[in-house]
CSV table of C-alpha atoms in Angstrom, one decimal:
chain,number,residue,atom,x,y,z
A,515,MET,CA,109.8,99.9,93.9
A,516,ILE,CA,112.9,98.5,93.1
A,517,ILE,CA,113.2,97.8,89.2
A,518,LYS,CA,116.3,96.1,87.7
A,519,ASN,CA,117.5,95.4,84.2
A,520,LYS,CA,118.3,91.8,83.3
A,521,LEU,CA,120.9,92.7,80.6
A,522,THR,CA,122.9,95.5,82.6
A,523,ARG,CA,121.9,94.9,85.9
A,524,GLU,CA,121.1,98.6,86.7
A,525,THR,CA,118.8,99.1,89.3
A,526,LEU,CA,116.1,101.8,89.7
A,527,ASN,CA,114.5,103.0,93.0
A,528,ILE,CA,111.5,104.9,91.9
A,529,SER,CA,108.0,105.4,93.2
A,530,TYR,CA,104.6,103.8,92.0
A,531,SER,CA,103.6,106.9,89.9
A,532,GLU,CA,107.1,107.3,88.1
A,533,PHE,CA,107.0,103.5,87.2
A,534,ARG,CA,103.5,103.9,85.7
A,535,THR,CA,104.8,106.9,83.6
A,536,LYS,CA,108.2,105.4,82.6
A,537,PHE,CA,107.1,102.0,81.8
A,538,ALA,CA,103.5,102.6,80.5
A,539,ARG,CA,104.3,100.5,77.5
A,540,GLU,CA,105.7,97.5,79.1
A,541,ILE,CA,102.6,97.5,81.4
A,542,ASN,CA,100.4,97.7,78.4
A,543,VAL,CA,102.4,94.5,76.7
A,544,ALA,CA,102.0,92.7,79.9
A,545,PHE,CA,98.3,93.5,80.3
A,546,GLU,CA,97.7,92.4,76.9
A,547,GLY,CA,99.7,89.0,77.5
A,548,TYR,CA,97.8,88.6,80.8
A,549,ARG,CA,94.5,89.4,79.1
A,550,LYS,CA,94.7,86.9,76.3
A,551,THR,CA,95.9,84.2,78.8
A,552,GLN,CA,93.1,84.5,81.1
A,553,LEU,CA,90.5,84.9,78.3
A,554,ASN,CA,91.7,81.6,77.0
A,555,LYS,CA,91.4,80.1,80.5
A,556,TYR,CA,88.2,81.0,81.8
A,557,SER,CA,86.5,83.8,80.1
A,558,TYR,CA,83.2,83.5,82.0
A,559,LYS,CA,84.5,85.0,85.2
A,560,PHE,CA,85.4,88.2,83.9
A,561,LYS,CA,82.1,90.4,83.2
A,562,ASP,CA,84.2,93.4,81.7
A,563,ASP,CA,87.8,94.5,81.4
A,564,ASN,CA,87.8,96.4,84.8
A,565,SER,CA,87.8,93.3,86.8
A,566,MET,CA,90.5,91.7,84.7
A,567,GLU,CA,92.5,95.0,84.9
A,568,PHE,CA,91.9,94.8,88.7
A,569,ASN,CA,93.3,91.5,89.0
A,570,PHE,CA,96.2,92.4,86.7
A,571,TYR,CA,97.2,95.1,89.2
A,572,PHE,CA,96.7,93.3,92.3
A,573,ASP,CA,99.6,91.1,91.7
A,574,LEU,CA,101.4,93.7,89.6
A,575,GLN,CA,104.9,92.5,90.3
A,576,TRP,CA,104.4,88.8,89.1
A,577,ASN,CA,102.3,89.8,86.0
A,578,PHE,CA,104.7,92.4,85.0
A,579,ASN,CA,107.8,90.1,85.2
A,580,HIS,CA,106.0,87.1,83.5
A,581,PHE,CA,103.7,88.7,81.0
A,582,GLY,CA,106.0,91.7,79.8
A,583,MET,CA,108.5,91.4,77.1
A,584,SER,CA,110.9,93.7,78.8
A,585,ASN,CA,114.3,93.8,79.9
A,586,TRP,CA,113.4,95.6,83.1
A,587,TYR,CA,111.6,93.4,86.1
A,588,ILE,CA,110.3,94.3,89.3
A,589,GLU,CA,112.6,93.0,92.2
A,590,ARG,CA,110.7,94.6,95.1
A,591,MET,CA,107.4,96.6,95.7
């Protein structure tokens, strides 16, 4: 994965497991934003949080970049 900082333009080339540990808080913020948005749209499609979490991680790059309140964004996976 290539992760970039919006402010400093610093670039990190890290693995997915390193990303999950280093950016755990940002991933949780992005997931909560995604969850709230999806529940406001059509809550009848999600029977549990597992299906919602699967959908979040299915398109992690877009969801992390748009729902996360972080200075970092995923440039490439």
